XYZ file of C-alpha atoms in Angstrom:
657
model
C -41.423 35.794 -116.594
C -44.730 36.819 -115.213
C -44.639 40.251 -113.487
C -48.310 40.577 -112.328
C -49.179 37.784 -109.747
C -52.274 37.223 -107.868
C -52.463 35.004 -104.780
C -55.636 33.942 -102.841
C -55.172 32.095 -99.366
C -58.182 30.296 -98.518
C -59.441 29.532 -95.091
C -61.501 26.444 -96.303
C -64.264 27.105 -93.281
C -61.353 26.730 -90.757
C -59.636 23.798 -91.834
C -56.926 25.814 -92.975
C -57.389 29.024 -91.121
C -57.775 27.088 -87.547
C -53.914 26.074 -87.650
C -52.432 28.338 -90.650
C -52.188 32.365 -89.789
C -53.876 33.307 -93.632
C -54.454 36.927 -92.501
C -50.601 37.126 -91.778
C -49.325 34.918 -94.332
C -51.520 37.401 -96.891
C -49.907 40.185 -95.625
C -46.238 38.667 -95.770
C -46.992 37.458 -99.266
C -48.277 41.235 -100.487
C -44.727 42.439 -100.234
C -43.315 39.618 -102.327
C -41.981 40.639 -105.917
C -44.321 40.586 -108.814
C -47.277 39.930 -106.407
C -49.710 42.646 -107.166
C -52.584 41.448 -105.142
C -52.531 38.869 -102.106
C -55.774 38.272 -100.546
C -57.406 35.573 -97.766
C -60.908 34.512 -98.660
C -63.012 32.293 -97.095
C -63.802 29.546 -99.683
C -61.779 30.151 -102.894
C -63.688 27.473 -104.613
C -67.566 29.375 -104.186
C -68.933 30.982 -106.918
C -68.457 34.491 -105.443
C -64.788 34.095 -105.015
C -64.444 32.549 -108.394
C -66.060 35.931 -109.761
C -64.150 37.907 -107.375
C -60.765 36.813 -109.027
C -61.988 37.089 -112.481
C -62.727 40.748 -111.600
C -59.297 41.056 -110.044
C -57.691 39.417 -112.969
C -59.399 41.709 -115.334
C -59.108 45.010 -113.482
C -55.730 44.441 -112.474
C -54.408 43.256 -115.608
C -52.956 40.002 -113.722
C -50.977 37.503 -116.040
C -50.753 34.414 -113.537
C -52.629 33.475 -110.412
C -51.454 31.455 -107.077
C -54.460 29.734 -105.053
C -53.229 28.280 -101.615
C -56.075 25.990 -100.875
C -56.665 22.326 -100.708
C -55.320 19.406 -102.754
C -54.854 20.148 -106.493
C -56.623 16.881 -107.190
C -59.831 18.578 -106.116
C -59.836 21.836 -107.619
C -57.304 21.986 -110.454
C -60.062 22.321 -113.320
C -61.838 24.576 -111.103
C -59.492 27.536 -111.103
C -57.930 26.753 -114.566
C -61.453 27.385 -115.626
C -61.424 30.654 -113.571
C -58.072 31.532 -115.484
C -59.596 30.664 -118.724
C -62.753 32.807 -117.876
C -60.758 36.059 -116.904
C -58.817 35.801 -120.400
C -55.528 34.127 -119.133
C -53.865 30.764 -120.026
C -55.010 28.255 -117.733
C -51.637 26.821 -117.311
C -50.485 30.241 -115.800
C -52.033 29.263 -112.470
C -50.777 27.350 -109.700
C -52.607 25.538 -106.827
C -50.723 24.968 -103.367
C -51.725 22.504 -100.999
C -51.671 24.429 -97.553
C -54.338 22.034 -96.131
C -53.474 18.498 -96.445
C -49.678 19.603 -96.356
C -49.704 21.919 -93.816
C -52.990 22.709 -91.515
C -53.882 18.956 -91.617
C -50.214 17.589 -91.133
C -49.242 20.222 -88.562
C -52.427 20.763 -86.568
C -50.399 20.525 -83.161
C -47.960 22.956 -84.358
C -49.565 26.082 -86.016
C -46.616 28.234 -86.009
C -44.687 25.517 -88.061
C -47.783 24.972 -90.322
C -47.821 28.924 -90.986
C -43.977 29.048 -91.546
C -44.318 26.050 -94.109
C -47.246 27.545 -95.861
C -45.197 30.665 -96.364
C -42.416 28.624 -97.922
C -45.046 26.792 -100.284
C -46.696 29.672 -101.239
C -43.419 31.491 -102.050
C -42.548 28.313 -104.225
C -45.811 28.477 -105.942
C -45.200 32.211 -106.936
C -41.859 31.712 -107.977
C -43.122 28.656 -110.482
C -46.027 30.511 -111.836
C -43.499 33.143 -112.466
C -41.878 30.989 -114.885
C -44.842 29.318 -116.079
C -45.575 29.029 -120.009
C -48.830 29.520 -121.824
C -49.662 26.089 -123.030
C -52.236 24.827 -125.171
C -53.987 21.344 -125.062
C -52.500 18.925 -127.655
C -54.871 17.951 -130.118
C -54.865 14.674 -131.702
C -57.281 12.782 -134.395
C -59.138 9.843 -132.908
C -60.620 6.619 -134.495
C -64.525 6.518 -133.749
C -63.945 2.482 -133.320
C -63.918 0.461 -130.017
C -62.481 -2.536 -129.047
C -64.519 -4.452 -126.520
C -62.543 -7.441 -125.197
C -65.026 -10.111 -123.661
C -68.417 -10.763 -124.948
C -70.134 -11.731 -121.617
C -73.252 -9.794 -120.520
C -71.356 -6.661 -119.594
C -69.543 -6.783 -122.716
C -72.416 -7.277 -124.881
C -74.436 -4.417 -123.350
C -71.391 -2.305 -123.712
C -70.879 -3.019 -127.346
C -74.796 -2.335 -127.856
C -74.511 0.859 -126.363
C -71.512 2.082 -128.081
C -73.037 1.007 -131.480
C -76.194 3.117 -130.752
C -74.224 5.792 -130.273
C -72.598 5.808 -133.600
C -69.236 3.904 -132.917
C -67.697 0.972 -134.478
C -67.238 -1.737 -132.390
C -65.307 -4.873 -132.304
C -66.356 -7.336 -129.741
C -63.647 -9.892 -129.288
C -64.697 -13.240 -127.448
C -61.900 -16.184 -126.670
C -64.382 -18.888 -126.271
C -66.752 -20.163 -129.207
C -69.879 -19.091 -127.388
C -70.694 -15.733 -125.977
C -72.220 -14.952 -122.529
C -69.514 -16.028 -120.132
C -70.598 -17.212 -116.761
C -74.261 -15.889 -117.089
C -74.801 -18.250 -119.929
C -74.228 -20.991 -117.540
C -76.896 -19.951 -115.059
C -80.465 -20.934 -114.677
C -83.089 -18.652 -113.171
C -81.356 -15.124 -112.051
C -82.259 -13.289 -108.759
C -84.404 -10.112 -109.032
C -85.626 -10.348 -112.874
C -86.493 -14.274 -112.784
C -84.985 -14.641 -116.176
C -82.923 -17.610 -117.309
C -79.173 -16.852 -117.789
C -79.438 -18.569 -121.294
C -82.366 -16.173 -122.090
C -80.514 -13.267 -120.967
C -77.444 -14.078 -122.871
C -79.686 -14.651 -126.369
C -81.658 -11.755 -126.140
C -77.976 -9.787 -125.858
C -76.849 -11.624 -128.713
C -80.033 -11.150 -131.000
C -79.492 -7.275 -130.378
C -75.677 -7.347 -130.793
C -76.365 -9.135 -134.365
C -79.006 -6.844 -135.322
C -76.647 -3.766 -134.960
C -74.313 -3.203 -138.117
C -72.053 -0.994 -136.147
C -71.029 -4.178 -134.028
C -68.517 -6.711 -135.526
C -68.481 -9.773 -133.255
C -65.375 -12.352 -133.442
C -65.637 -15.697 -131.295
C -62.511 -17.899 -130.908
C -60.285 -14.432 -130.950
C -57.431 -13.560 -128.656
C -55.297 -10.315 -128.619
C -52.173 -11.137 -129.792
C -50.200 -7.535 -129.999
C -51.397 -4.165 -128.954
C -49.576 -0.925 -130.121
C -50.405 2.747 -130.657
C -51.866 4.970 -127.994
C -55.118 6.897 -127.209
C -57.433 7.671 -130.220
C -55.031 5.274 -132.298
C -54.676 1.834 -131.027
C -53.417 -0.943 -133.255
C -54.324 -4.544 -132.361
C -53.516 -7.671 -133.786
C -56.294 -10.237 -133.193
C -56.176 -13.856 -133.906
C -59.527 -15.303 -135.052
C -59.749 -19.313 -135.115
C -56.028 -19.125 -136.527
C -56.398 -16.079 -138.873
C -54.842 -12.581 -137.832
C -56.758 -9.777 -138.170
C -55.536 -6.066 -137.456
C -57.694 -3.478 -136.361
C -57.321 0.279 -135.685
C -59.500 1.837 -132.625
C -59.536 4.917 -130.631
C -60.419 3.079 -127.449
C -60.302 -0.361 -125.783
C -62.716 -1.473 -122.750
C -61.845 -4.621 -120.950
C -64.848 -6.848 -120.080
C -62.774 -10.316 -119.554
C -64.825 -11.550 -116.686
C -63.799 -13.847 -113.731
C -63.063 -17.280 -112.941
C -64.615 -19.351 -110.075
C -62.275 -20.401 -107.224
C -61.463 -24.234 -107.448
C -61.136 -26.057 -104.341
C -57.877 -27.939 -103.777
C -58.221 -31.828 -103.486
C -59.754 -32.556 -99.891
C -60.566 -29.111 -99.250
C -63.703 -29.642 -96.944
C -63.509 -33.079 -98.561
C -63.928 -32.006 -102.042
C -62.766 -34.720 -104.548
C -63.096 -37.286 -101.515
C -66.865 -38.088 -102.360
C -69.032 -36.775 -105.269
C -71.519 -35.602 -102.510
C -69.199 -32.683 -101.878
C -69.759 -30.053 -104.706
C -69.014 -26.372 -105.903
C -71.913 -24.114 -105.713
C -71.658 -23.833 -109.738
C -71.923 -27.722 -109.910
C -74.742 -27.414 -107.485
C -76.823 -25.000 -109.719
C -76.389 -27.421 -112.606
C -77.734 -30.201 -110.657
C -80.858 -28.169 -110.133
C -81.329 -27.253 -113.374
C -80.997 -31.037 -114.538
C -83.341 -32.503 -112.124
C -87.169 -32.093 -112.160
C -89.106 -33.636 -109.900
C -86.809 -34.830 -107.155
C -83.156 -33.617 -106.520
C -81.075 -36.885 -106.973
C -77.492 -37.827 -106.342
C -75.924 -41.164 -106.954
C -79.170 -42.618 -107.516
C -80.575 -41.611 -104.119
C -82.686 -38.344 -103.227
C -81.044 -35.401 -101.377
C -82.774 -34.504 -97.970
C -80.270 -32.567 -95.985
C -77.764 -29.988 -97.657
C -75.090 -28.328 -96.044
C -73.929 -25.131 -97.661
C -70.007 -24.188 -96.551
C -69.465 -20.518 -97.213
C -66.343 -18.243 -97.763
C -64.425 -21.212 -99.721
C -61.379 -19.590 -101.281
C -62.168 -16.182 -99.924
C -61.458 -13.954 -96.834
C -58.302 -16.189 -96.480
C -55.987 -14.140 -93.714
C -53.213 -16.504 -94.613
C -54.346 -17.386 -98.185
C -54.256 -15.532 -101.438
C -57.463 -14.402 -101.635
C -58.155 -12.018 -98.640
C -61.031 -10.299 -100.266
C -64.807 -11.125 -99.654
C -66.379 -11.972 -103.115
C -69.490 -10.046 -102.202
C -71.749 -12.239 -104.404
C -71.446 -15.559 -102.976
C -73.966 -15.212 -99.851
C -76.464 -14.244 -102.132
C -75.779 -16.592 -104.927
C -75.899 -19.503 -102.268
C -78.943 -18.478 -100.636
C -80.776 -18.003 -104.043
C -79.756 -21.539 -104.579
C -81.005 -22.627 -101.297
C -84.708 -20.740 -102.106
C -84.728 -22.220 -105.858
C -84.471 -25.654 -104.234
C -87.299 -25.062 -102.024
C -89.441 -23.912 -104.987
C -88.660 -26.839 -107.137
C -88.357 -29.738 -104.804
C -90.152 -30.869 -101.378
C -88.880 -32.076 -98.256
C -85.349 -30.801 -98.299
C -83.691 -29.237 -95.357
C -80.752 -26.749 -95.590
C -78.223 -25.889 -92.964
C -75.765 -22.851 -94.039
C -72.472 -22.844 -91.984
C -71.050 -19.254 -92.281
C -68.906 -16.557 -91.150
C -71.075 -13.385 -91.762
C -74.091 -13.323 -93.923
C -73.305 -10.199 -96.797
C -76.699 -10.157 -98.463
C -76.884 -6.214 -99.084
C -79.465 -4.125 -100.650
C -82.497 -5.680 -101.838
C -80.758 -8.987 -101.692
C -81.691 -9.297 -98.077
C -85.118 -10.248 -99.201
C -83.549 -13.410 -100.141
C -82.464 -14.110 -96.777
C -85.690 -13.218 -95.247
C -87.310 -15.910 -97.679
C -84.764 -18.492 -96.828
C -85.295 -17.794 -93.019
C -89.042 -18.268 -93.627
C -88.359 -21.527 -95.610
C -86.601 -23.027 -92.295
C -83.097 -22.653 -93.294
C -80.809 -23.120 -90.205
C -78.002 -20.750 -90.255
C -75.009 -21.701 -88.128
C -72.030 -19.192 -87.394
C -68.400 -20.369 -87.602
C -64.882 -18.643 -87.331
C -61.873 -18.769 -89.680
C -59.948 -20.381 -87.093
C -62.277 -22.949 -86.121
C -63.906 -23.651 -89.629
C -66.022 -26.778 -90.472
C -64.599 -30.351 -90.525
C -65.856 -32.671 -93.347
C -65.341 -36.162 -92.671
C -66.597 -39.158 -94.968
C -68.890 -41.974 -93.613
C -69.819 -44.642 -96.031
C -69.700 -42.226 -99.121
C -71.593 -39.548 -97.109
C -70.236 -36.191 -95.766
C -70.600 -35.438 -92.158
C -69.805 -32.031 -91.002
C -68.781 -31.138 -87.642
C -68.476 -27.663 -86.671
C -68.665 -25.047 -83.310
C -71.229 -23.222 -83.353
C -70.527 -19.431 -82.549
C -74.203 -18.601 -82.123
C -74.629 -21.381 -79.167
C -71.540 -20.739 -77.207
C -69.150 -23.137 -79.625
C -71.789 -26.165 -79.184
C -70.259 -28.452 -81.524
C -72.979 -29.223 -84.223
C -72.658 -32.834 -86.079
C -74.409 -32.946 -89.138
C -74.659 -36.079 -91.699
C -75.518 -34.537 -94.813
C -76.677 -36.026 -98.167
C -75.012 -33.208 -100.168
C -72.147 -30.614 -99.035
C -72.047 -27.329 -101.622
C -69.213 -25.409 -101.389
C -69.873 -21.680 -101.770
C -66.789 -20.690 -103.844
C -66.227 -17.065 -104.835
C -64.800 -15.062 -107.512
C -60.910 -14.805 -108.665
C -59.185 -13.212 -111.233
C -59.090 -15.080 -115.040
C -56.189 -17.282 -115.255
C -55.249 -15.363 -118.427
C -55.487 -11.962 -116.847
C -51.333 -11.661 -116.605
C -51.407 -11.905 -120.674
C -54.168 -9.616 -121.239
C -52.468 -7.028 -118.624
C -48.795 -7.398 -120.287
C -50.174 -6.761 -123.955
C -52.380 -3.606 -122.668
C -50.101 -2.721 -119.919
C -53.126 -2.570 -117.265
C -51.503 -2.837 -113.987
C -53.175 -5.618 -111.708
C -53.250 -5.878 -108.034
C -52.309 -8.187 -105.422
C -55.736 -9.959 -106.063
C -54.555 -10.373 -109.683
C -57.505 -8.404 -111.033
C -57.324 -5.428 -112.955
C -56.733 -2.059 -111.163
C -58.639 1.221 -111.933
C -56.990 4.626 -111.331
C -59.135 5.340 -108.343
C -62.014 3.161 -107.149
C -64.490 6.345 -106.251
C -63.187 8.954 -108.491
C -62.215 7.005 -111.610
C -63.284 3.386 -111.161
C -63.150 2.522 -114.705
C -60.130 4.285 -116.312
C -56.970 2.660 -116.346
C -53.317 4.328 -116.035
C -53.143 3.968 -119.879
C -55.212 6.520 -121.477
C -57.857 5.022 -123.796
C -58.109 1.749 -122.062
C -61.246 1.183 -119.566
C -62.123 -1.752 -117.748
C -65.774 -2.890 -116.695
C -67.496 -5.857 -115.308
C -65.971 -8.337 -112.609
C -62.524 -8.238 -114.450
C -61.552 -5.596 -111.775
C -63.235 -7.297 -108.902
C -65.978 -9.447 -107.540
C -69.491 -8.093 -108.902
C -73.112 -9.336 -109.500
C -74.595 -9.153 -113.156
C -76.033 -5.738 -112.163
C -72.829 -3.855 -111.014
C -70.666 -5.784 -113.897
C -73.570 -4.014 -116.357
C -73.475 -0.812 -114.654
C -69.580 -0.511 -114.439
C -69.453 -1.319 -118.254
C -71.790 1.182 -119.231
C -69.639 4.029 -117.262
C -66.812 2.640 -119.699
C -69.210 3.388 -122.579
C -69.935 6.764 -121.309
C -66.434 7.611 -120.841
C -65.273 6.477 -124.038
C -68.053 7.937 -126.289
C -66.919 11.143 -124.493
C -63.797 11.052 -125.539
C -64.356 9.975 -129.318
C -67.639 11.651 -130.179
C -65.782 14.421 -131.935
C -63.188 12.640 -133.682
C -60.303 14.556 -131.980
C -59.120 14.194 -128.344
C -57.669 16.982 -126.288
C -54.819 15.889 -124.178
C -53.012 17.635 -121.361
C -49.874 19.368 -122.537
C -47.902 18.731 -119.071
C -45.741 15.976 -121.078
C -41.982 15.307 -121.550
C -40.428 17.375 -124.211
C -36.520 16.952 -125.685
C -33.935 19.004 -126.798
C -32.816 17.483 -129.740
C -29.437 19.114 -129.994
C -28.383 18.051 -126.411
C -30.031 14.381 -126.903
C -27.255 11.689 -127.658
C -29.640 8.544 -127.388
C -28.287 6.608 -124.452
C -31.873 4.987 -124.253
C -31.997 5.452 -120.488
C -35.306 7.648 -120.471
C -36.834 4.929 -122.416
C -35.720 2.449 -119.874
C -37.323 3.987 -116.994
C -40.664 5.106 -118.660
C -43.593 2.594 -117.608
C -45.809 3.876 -120.259
C -43.808 3.237 -123.278
C -43.930 6.752 -124.559
C -40.379 7.235 -125.354
C -38.671 5.743 -128.599
C -35.486 6.458 -130.784
C -36.006 8.496 -133.854
C -33.572 9.516 -136.562
C -32.952 13.139 -136.942
C -30.587 14.992 -138.888
C -28.323 12.061 -138.987
C -28.527 11.095 -135.368
C -30.579 9.328 -133.248
C -32.585 11.310 -130.453
C -35.544 10.600 -128.162
C -39.012 11.148 -129.452
C -42.104 11.491 -126.872
C -45.371 9.968 -127.852
C -47.677 12.881 -126.307
C -50.576 10.774 -126.328
C -48.856 8.102 -123.924
C -46.845 10.107 -121.853
C -48.074 10.994 -118.401
C -45.886 13.827 -117.685
C -44.623 11.926 -114.588
C -40.945 13.202 -114.945
C -39.337 9.985 -114.132
C -37.051 10.265 -117.190
C -35.638 13.761 -116.620
C -33.304 13.135 -113.814
C -31.815 10.153 -115.518
C -30.740 11.795 -118.648
C -27.042 12.425 -118.621
C -27.005 14.994 -121.081
C -30.029 16.989 -119.452
C -31.842 16.755 -122.483
C -35.340 15.959 -121.575
C -37.782 17.964 -119.143
C -41.605 18.153 -118.228
C -43.231 21.317 -119.458
C -44.175 23.442 -116.397
C -41.095 22.012 -114.500
C -38.219 23.353 -115.939
C -34.886 23.332 -114.652
C -34.908 27.143 -114.056
C -38.557 26.914 -112.212
C -37.895 24.187 -110.139
C -34.642 26.031 -108.928
C -36.686 29.140 -108.103
C -39.145 26.867 -106.304
C -36.508 25.592 -104.029
C -35.074 29.212 -103.501
C -38.631 30.357 -102.669
C -39.515 27.620 -100.073
C -36.098 28.142 -98.331
C -36.885 31.674 -98.001
C -37.096 32.774 -94.385
C -39.283 35.446 -92.650
C -40.597 36.657 -89.337
C -43.766 35.021 -88.348
C -45.544 35.408 -85.359
C -47.330 32.989 -83.239
C -51.196 34.046 -83.565
C -52.985 34.323 -80.202
C -56.282 32.788 -81.600
C -55.349 29.599 -83.317
C -55.583 26.023 -81.900
C -57.419 27.136 -79.077
C -60.269 24.474 -78.189
C -62.843 27.163 -78.568
C -62.459 29.535 -81.550
C -64.789 32.301 -82.259
C -65.647 33.164 -85.460
C -67.144 36.213 -86.612
C -70.554 35.926 -89.128
C -69.634 35.627 -92.712
C -70.972 38.235 -95.121
C -73.565 36.406 -97.399
C -71.222 37.055 -100.382
C -68.958 34.616 -98.884
C -71.078 31.539 -98.629
C -70.644 28.775 -100.686
C -74.022 27.530 -102.711
C -74.445 24.587 -100.435
C -74.548 26.766 -97.344
C -77.259 29.106 -99.598
C -79.217 25.891 -100.190
C -79.320 24.952 -96.442
C -80.388 28.248 -95.189
C -83.244 28.697 -97.763
C -84.691 25.676 -96.334
C -85.216 27.624 -92.881
C -88.768 29.368 -92.820
C -89.288 29.759 -88.963
C -89.178 26.292 -87.512
C -86.058 24.297 -86.587
C -85.240 21.450 -88.896
C -83.631 18.142 -88.789
C -80.895 16.991 -91.127
C -83.351 14.684 -93.050
C -85.736 17.531 -93.352
C -83.160 19.668 -94.772
C -82.046 16.940 -97.059
C -85.606 16.628 -98.569
C -86.123 20.349 -99.058
C -82.469 20.950 -100.525
C -81.628 17.734 -102.553
C -78.458 17.639 -100.887
C -76.995 14.620 -99.475
C -77.482 14.104 -95.743
C -73.710 13.322 -95.233
C -73.010 16.451 -97.020
C -75.399 18.564 -94.882
C -73.809 17.399 -91.644
C -70.405 18.464 -92.720
C -71.599 22.047 -93.751
C -73.888 22.259 -90.509
C -70.772 21.777 -88.222
C -68.759 24.426 -90.149
C -71.556 26.719 -89.986
C -71.999 26.287 -86.424
C -68.501 27.172 -86.048
C -68.958 30.311 -87.833
C -72.085 31.161 -85.761
C -74.290 30.915 -88.539
C -76.560 28.059 -87.482
C -76.799 26.521 -83.940
C -78.335 23.474 -82.522
C -81.908 23.428 -81.390
C -82.313 20.507 -79.528
C -83.733 16.741 -80.346
C -87.105 16.552 -82.250
C -89.995 14.967 -80.574
C -89.006 11.313 -81.312
C -85.625 12.241 -80.014
C -83.912 10.390 -82.888
C -82.420 13.800 -84.720
C -80.795 16.953 -83.620
C -82.683 20.161 -84.995
C -80.828 22.974 -86.286
C -81.680 26.797 -86.874
C -80.291 29.874 -88.090
C -78.232 31.830 -85.467
C -80.232 35.118 -85.882
C -83.877 33.224 -85.179
């Protein structure tokens, strides 16, 4: 049991201290058993405060620390490193969330927020008192990777993995590689032909000895775990067994297939999908011909199969607008005398793709806006489609267009076999049937299965560039994982008391990660936990009738002590300064400033500056500067200095200038 504990309660620049009385809380906590030092600090995560913690740990000979601040998701590794640098075990540290769980949740009742924070900090102290000096679990890892799907993203990923010294097994279901890109003609931005791009990548794949390419191959079975996956692959009827350290899934997507008579589809050969239209462009040379007659009027209908409020595909496919406009521009480049009419809900040509929209407009293309509740109606007159629509740009005036050709701009949907891949690799899929990552911003290519990564359009609609970028992000993650030949895993996993275990199997039934299997030990069956697969979620512990399984760092004794700590009462007074509309903050000493504040202040040399000017000088993002300036203004470190000459930006200056 830890007997010399240090507690640090963070102001978080007012995010916490505006509602939680951190000074009073710190004084109360100082009286707790085993607490040697209790401090309130402006920014616990700042370099200066980290150094102060390290100094306290070493001088006061602390054996554990508690940091009451923001969510552990943000700074767990920050403070584990503080503990490590100070010479104590990183798992003898507990982070208590008093921002999201207290100050933000109870901003209207600061006294209640302070009372709750007191209980949470006490629970954290009791938890860390029973913490163990855990060590990372180290396992051997195969320096081999299976890349499932040999489209452009998959081939590019395989090439980079091989160049980094990994053995790569590139598994493609079809007879030919390249996926959808191989079926494309001239590509936007580069102007390269889709087939040429595919062939160039294939030549690189074949030139690298570390890559083994298997076509007409499917995953049959997957077992094992991170660092040591065992794959059964059916290669044209022959079973191949592979042993790899990680798996990267780049299986791509399918195009939405319109239903019979959806916008006239199937009623006439003059209503086709965008993919069929692109093939038509490639197959014709001097004149665009369909059914033996030249095409003069083309109607493009957008959002077919996507953005359906009542349908299965509620999402925007993102690439379709650009793809349709690119095809329209290609038509004007290749054929003369063709008029294009675009029936759209919203035009979403983001980034440099806006250049295509501009070129299309210069070509004379006509854009007509409709709403989902009043989509275009297609009728067939003597084999020719007639489009009727209410144009929302002309006060819902009804437009009637007799077209030679109607192009249905269809979006991306998840592959029909994504469910089979999901079942074998245990990758969760969303409501849209695409594979789910752990977090779209913070962990965009990782899945809940350690060692299994996703990239490209199998996780959602992407263009070629975005698909390759996400696949290469997976490459970076995999190479960092496997390059040492060993993998260090979190030690907070389930563990079994073999003497108490009776192997009823209930823990294995509820485990979502297939981490628990029966094992014969000393003549009886007991539960065995695969530490490489276990996520430490704890769902197994409460279902065990013999109380034979628990999670490291969450022993029964530790949890009971946390409950007791949270339930404790103390006399807490309402602070007179909290939750006022105007809160006066004293200037904070320079040693308390986070690094971002120092960078911002160093930009000022006399004249007030705008946020873009500060961004240019400091290299910090404008959004980040805006956030910090608001907090620095609150603490009287900087102040607004009016508008600039163009009256387009506010200027700021240091308070003492």
